[in-house]
PDB file of C-alpha atoms and ligand atoms in Angstrom:
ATOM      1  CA  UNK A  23     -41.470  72.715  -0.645  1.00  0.00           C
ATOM      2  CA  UNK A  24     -40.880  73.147   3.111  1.00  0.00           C
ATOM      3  CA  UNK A  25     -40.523  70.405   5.475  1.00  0.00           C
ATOM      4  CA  UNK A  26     -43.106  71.473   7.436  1.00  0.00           C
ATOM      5  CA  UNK A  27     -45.692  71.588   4.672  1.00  0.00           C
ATOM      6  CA  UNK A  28     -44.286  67.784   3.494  1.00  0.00           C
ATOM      7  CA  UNK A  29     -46.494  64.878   4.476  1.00  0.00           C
ATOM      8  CA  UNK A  30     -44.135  61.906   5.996  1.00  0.00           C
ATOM      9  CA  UNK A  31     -47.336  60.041   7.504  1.00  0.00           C
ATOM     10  CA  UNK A  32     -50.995  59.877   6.769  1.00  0.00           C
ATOM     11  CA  UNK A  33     -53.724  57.979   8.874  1.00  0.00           C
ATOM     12  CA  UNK A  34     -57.374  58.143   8.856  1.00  0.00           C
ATOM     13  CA  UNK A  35     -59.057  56.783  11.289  1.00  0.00           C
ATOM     14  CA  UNK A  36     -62.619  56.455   9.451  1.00  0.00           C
ATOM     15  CA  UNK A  37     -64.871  57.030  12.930  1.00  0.00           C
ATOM     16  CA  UNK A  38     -62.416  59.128  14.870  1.00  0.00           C
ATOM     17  CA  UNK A  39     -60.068  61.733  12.831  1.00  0.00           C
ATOM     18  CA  UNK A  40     -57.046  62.264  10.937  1.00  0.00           C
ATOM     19  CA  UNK A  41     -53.357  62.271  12.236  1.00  0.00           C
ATOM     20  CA  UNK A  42     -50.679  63.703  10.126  1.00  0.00           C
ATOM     21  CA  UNK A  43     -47.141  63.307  10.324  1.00  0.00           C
ATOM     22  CA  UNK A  44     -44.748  66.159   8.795  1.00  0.00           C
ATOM     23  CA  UNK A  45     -41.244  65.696   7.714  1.00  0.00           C
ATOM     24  CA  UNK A  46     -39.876  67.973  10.612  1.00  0.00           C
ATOM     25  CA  UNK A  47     -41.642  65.801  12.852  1.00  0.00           C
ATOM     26  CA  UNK A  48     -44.600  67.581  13.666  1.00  0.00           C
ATOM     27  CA  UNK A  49     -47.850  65.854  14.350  1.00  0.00           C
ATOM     28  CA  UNK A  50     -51.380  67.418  13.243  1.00  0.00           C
ATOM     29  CA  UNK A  51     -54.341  65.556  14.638  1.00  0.00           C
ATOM     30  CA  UNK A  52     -57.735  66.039  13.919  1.00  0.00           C
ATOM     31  CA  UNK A  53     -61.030  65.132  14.810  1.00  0.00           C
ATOM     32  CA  UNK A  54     -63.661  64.605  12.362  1.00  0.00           C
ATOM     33  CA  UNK A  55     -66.260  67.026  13.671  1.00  0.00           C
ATOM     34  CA  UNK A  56     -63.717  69.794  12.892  1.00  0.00           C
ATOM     35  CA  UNK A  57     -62.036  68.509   9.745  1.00  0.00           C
ATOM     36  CA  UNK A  58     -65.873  68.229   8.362  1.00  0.00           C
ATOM     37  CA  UNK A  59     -66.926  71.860   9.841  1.00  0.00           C
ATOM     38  CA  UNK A  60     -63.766  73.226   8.302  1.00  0.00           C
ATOM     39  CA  UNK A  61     -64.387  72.056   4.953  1.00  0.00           C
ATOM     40  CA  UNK A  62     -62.304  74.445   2.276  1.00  0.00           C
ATOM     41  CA  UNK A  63     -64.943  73.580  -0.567  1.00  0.00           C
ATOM     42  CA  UNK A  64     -67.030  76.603  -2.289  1.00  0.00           C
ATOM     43  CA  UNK A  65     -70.371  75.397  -1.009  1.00  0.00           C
ATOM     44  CA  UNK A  66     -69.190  74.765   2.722  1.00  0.00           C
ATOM     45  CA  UNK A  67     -67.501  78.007   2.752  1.00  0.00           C
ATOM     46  CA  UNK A  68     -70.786  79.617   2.185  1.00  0.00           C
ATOM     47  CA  UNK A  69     -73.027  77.923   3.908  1.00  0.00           C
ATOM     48  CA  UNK A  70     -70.411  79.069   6.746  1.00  0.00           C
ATOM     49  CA  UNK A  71     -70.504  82.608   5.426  1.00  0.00           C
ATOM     50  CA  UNK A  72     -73.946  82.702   5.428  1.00  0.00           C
ATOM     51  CA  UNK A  73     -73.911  81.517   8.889  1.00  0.00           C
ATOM     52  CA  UNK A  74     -75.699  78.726   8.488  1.00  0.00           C
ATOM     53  CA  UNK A  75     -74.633  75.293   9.753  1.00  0.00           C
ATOM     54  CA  UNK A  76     -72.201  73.165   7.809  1.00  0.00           C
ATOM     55  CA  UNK A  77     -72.947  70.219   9.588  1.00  0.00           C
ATOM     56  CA  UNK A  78     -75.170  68.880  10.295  1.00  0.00           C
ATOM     57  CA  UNK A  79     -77.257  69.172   7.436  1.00  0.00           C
ATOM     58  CA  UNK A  80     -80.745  68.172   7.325  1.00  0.00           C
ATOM     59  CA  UNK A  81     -80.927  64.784   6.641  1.00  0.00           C
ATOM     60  CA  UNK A  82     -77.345  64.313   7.515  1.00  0.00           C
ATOM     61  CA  UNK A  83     -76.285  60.478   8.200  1.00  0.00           C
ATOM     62  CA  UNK A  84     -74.897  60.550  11.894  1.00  0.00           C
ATOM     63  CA  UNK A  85     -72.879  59.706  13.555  1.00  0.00           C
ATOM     64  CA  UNK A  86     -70.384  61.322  10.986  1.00  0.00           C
ATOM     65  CA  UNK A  87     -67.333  59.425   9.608  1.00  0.00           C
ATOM     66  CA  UNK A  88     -64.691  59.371   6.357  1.00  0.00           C
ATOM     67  CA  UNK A  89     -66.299  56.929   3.888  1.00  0.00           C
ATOM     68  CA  UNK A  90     -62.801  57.295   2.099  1.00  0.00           C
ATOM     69  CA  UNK A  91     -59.780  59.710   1.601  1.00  0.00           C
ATOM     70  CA  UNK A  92     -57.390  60.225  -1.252  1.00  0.00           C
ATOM     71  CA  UNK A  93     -54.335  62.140  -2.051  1.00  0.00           C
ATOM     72  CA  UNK A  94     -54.718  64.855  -4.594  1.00  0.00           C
ATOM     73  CA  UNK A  95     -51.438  65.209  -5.991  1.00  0.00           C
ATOM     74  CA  UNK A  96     -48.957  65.519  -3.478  1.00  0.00           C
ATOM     75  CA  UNK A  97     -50.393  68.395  -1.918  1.00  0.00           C
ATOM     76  CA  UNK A  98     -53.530  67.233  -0.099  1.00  0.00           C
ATOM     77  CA  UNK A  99     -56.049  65.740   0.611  1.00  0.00           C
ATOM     78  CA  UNK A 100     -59.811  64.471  -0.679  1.00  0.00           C
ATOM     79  CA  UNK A 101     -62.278  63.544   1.843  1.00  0.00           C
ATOM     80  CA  UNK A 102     -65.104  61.430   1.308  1.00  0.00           C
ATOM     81  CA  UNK A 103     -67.923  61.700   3.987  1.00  0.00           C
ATOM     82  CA  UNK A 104     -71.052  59.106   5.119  1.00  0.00           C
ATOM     83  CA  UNK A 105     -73.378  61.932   3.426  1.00  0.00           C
ATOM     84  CA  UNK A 106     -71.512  61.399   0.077  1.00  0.00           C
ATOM     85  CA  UNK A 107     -69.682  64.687   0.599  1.00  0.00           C
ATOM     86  CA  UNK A 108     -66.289  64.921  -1.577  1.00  0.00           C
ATOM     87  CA  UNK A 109     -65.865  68.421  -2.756  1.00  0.00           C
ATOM     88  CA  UNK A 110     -63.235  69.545  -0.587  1.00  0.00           C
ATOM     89  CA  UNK A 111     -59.828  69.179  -0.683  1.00  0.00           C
ATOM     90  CA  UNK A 112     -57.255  69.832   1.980  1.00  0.00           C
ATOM     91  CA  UNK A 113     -53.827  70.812   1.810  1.00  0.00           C
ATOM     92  CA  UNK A 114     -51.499  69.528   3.765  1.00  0.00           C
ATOM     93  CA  UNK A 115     -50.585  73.122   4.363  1.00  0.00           C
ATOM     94  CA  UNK A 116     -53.477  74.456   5.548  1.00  0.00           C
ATOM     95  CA  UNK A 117     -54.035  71.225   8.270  1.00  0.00           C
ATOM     96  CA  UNK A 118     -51.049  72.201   8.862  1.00  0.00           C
ATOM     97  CA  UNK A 119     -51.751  75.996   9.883  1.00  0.00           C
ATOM     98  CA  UNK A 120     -55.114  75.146  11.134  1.00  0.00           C
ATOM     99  CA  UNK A 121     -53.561  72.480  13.673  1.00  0.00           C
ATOM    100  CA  UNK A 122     -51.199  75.284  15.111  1.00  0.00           C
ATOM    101  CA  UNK A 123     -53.922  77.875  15.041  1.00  0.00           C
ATOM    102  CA  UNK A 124     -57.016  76.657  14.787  1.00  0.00           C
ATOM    103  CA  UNK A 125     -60.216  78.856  12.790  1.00  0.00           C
ATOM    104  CA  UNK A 126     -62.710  77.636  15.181  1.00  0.00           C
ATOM    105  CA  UNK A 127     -63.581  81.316  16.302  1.00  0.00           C
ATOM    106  CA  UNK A 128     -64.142  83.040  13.469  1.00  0.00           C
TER     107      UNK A 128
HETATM  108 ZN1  LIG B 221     -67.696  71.013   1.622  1.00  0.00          ZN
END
């Protein structure tokens, strides 16, 4: 694997965002609005193809935060979120692409 795809630091900041170091040095930060909005999972995606809100949901706990994140293998990344959300996982590749161009107009 590249450098740039390899994870050298991790840290979640449960009310704020994500910051990820890469081995070349790079640094991916992320807030959580995005990072939840951006969620690769099936049912996100189409809810979000569909063009319907991903968050917030009805119901939805707020203000949003990570409940708890794991690594999934050594390629990314699960999110747990205050609604109980936990289907996505994101690879370290794709935070990084997304960090140097971000999907937010779509
Ligand atoms: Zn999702």
């Amino acid at each position: 694997m590249e450098d740039r795809y390899e994870v050298a630091d991790l840290v979640v900041e449960r009310s704020r965002g994500l910051k990820v170091t890469f081995e070349d040095g790079y640094v991916a930060d992320f807030d959580l609005m995005r990072l939840r909005l951006w969620c690769p999972c099936a049912s996100c995606r189409s809810l979000g193809e569909r063009g319907e809100d991903v968050w917030p949901r009805p119901g939805s706990p707020t203000p949003l935060s990570i409940t708890d994140a794991a690594l999934h293998g050594a390629w990314g990344l699960v999110i747990t979120w205050n609604d109980g959300h936990s289907t996505g996982i994101y690879p370290f590749e794709q935070l990084r692409l997304w960090s140097e161009r971000p999907p937010d107009q779509r």
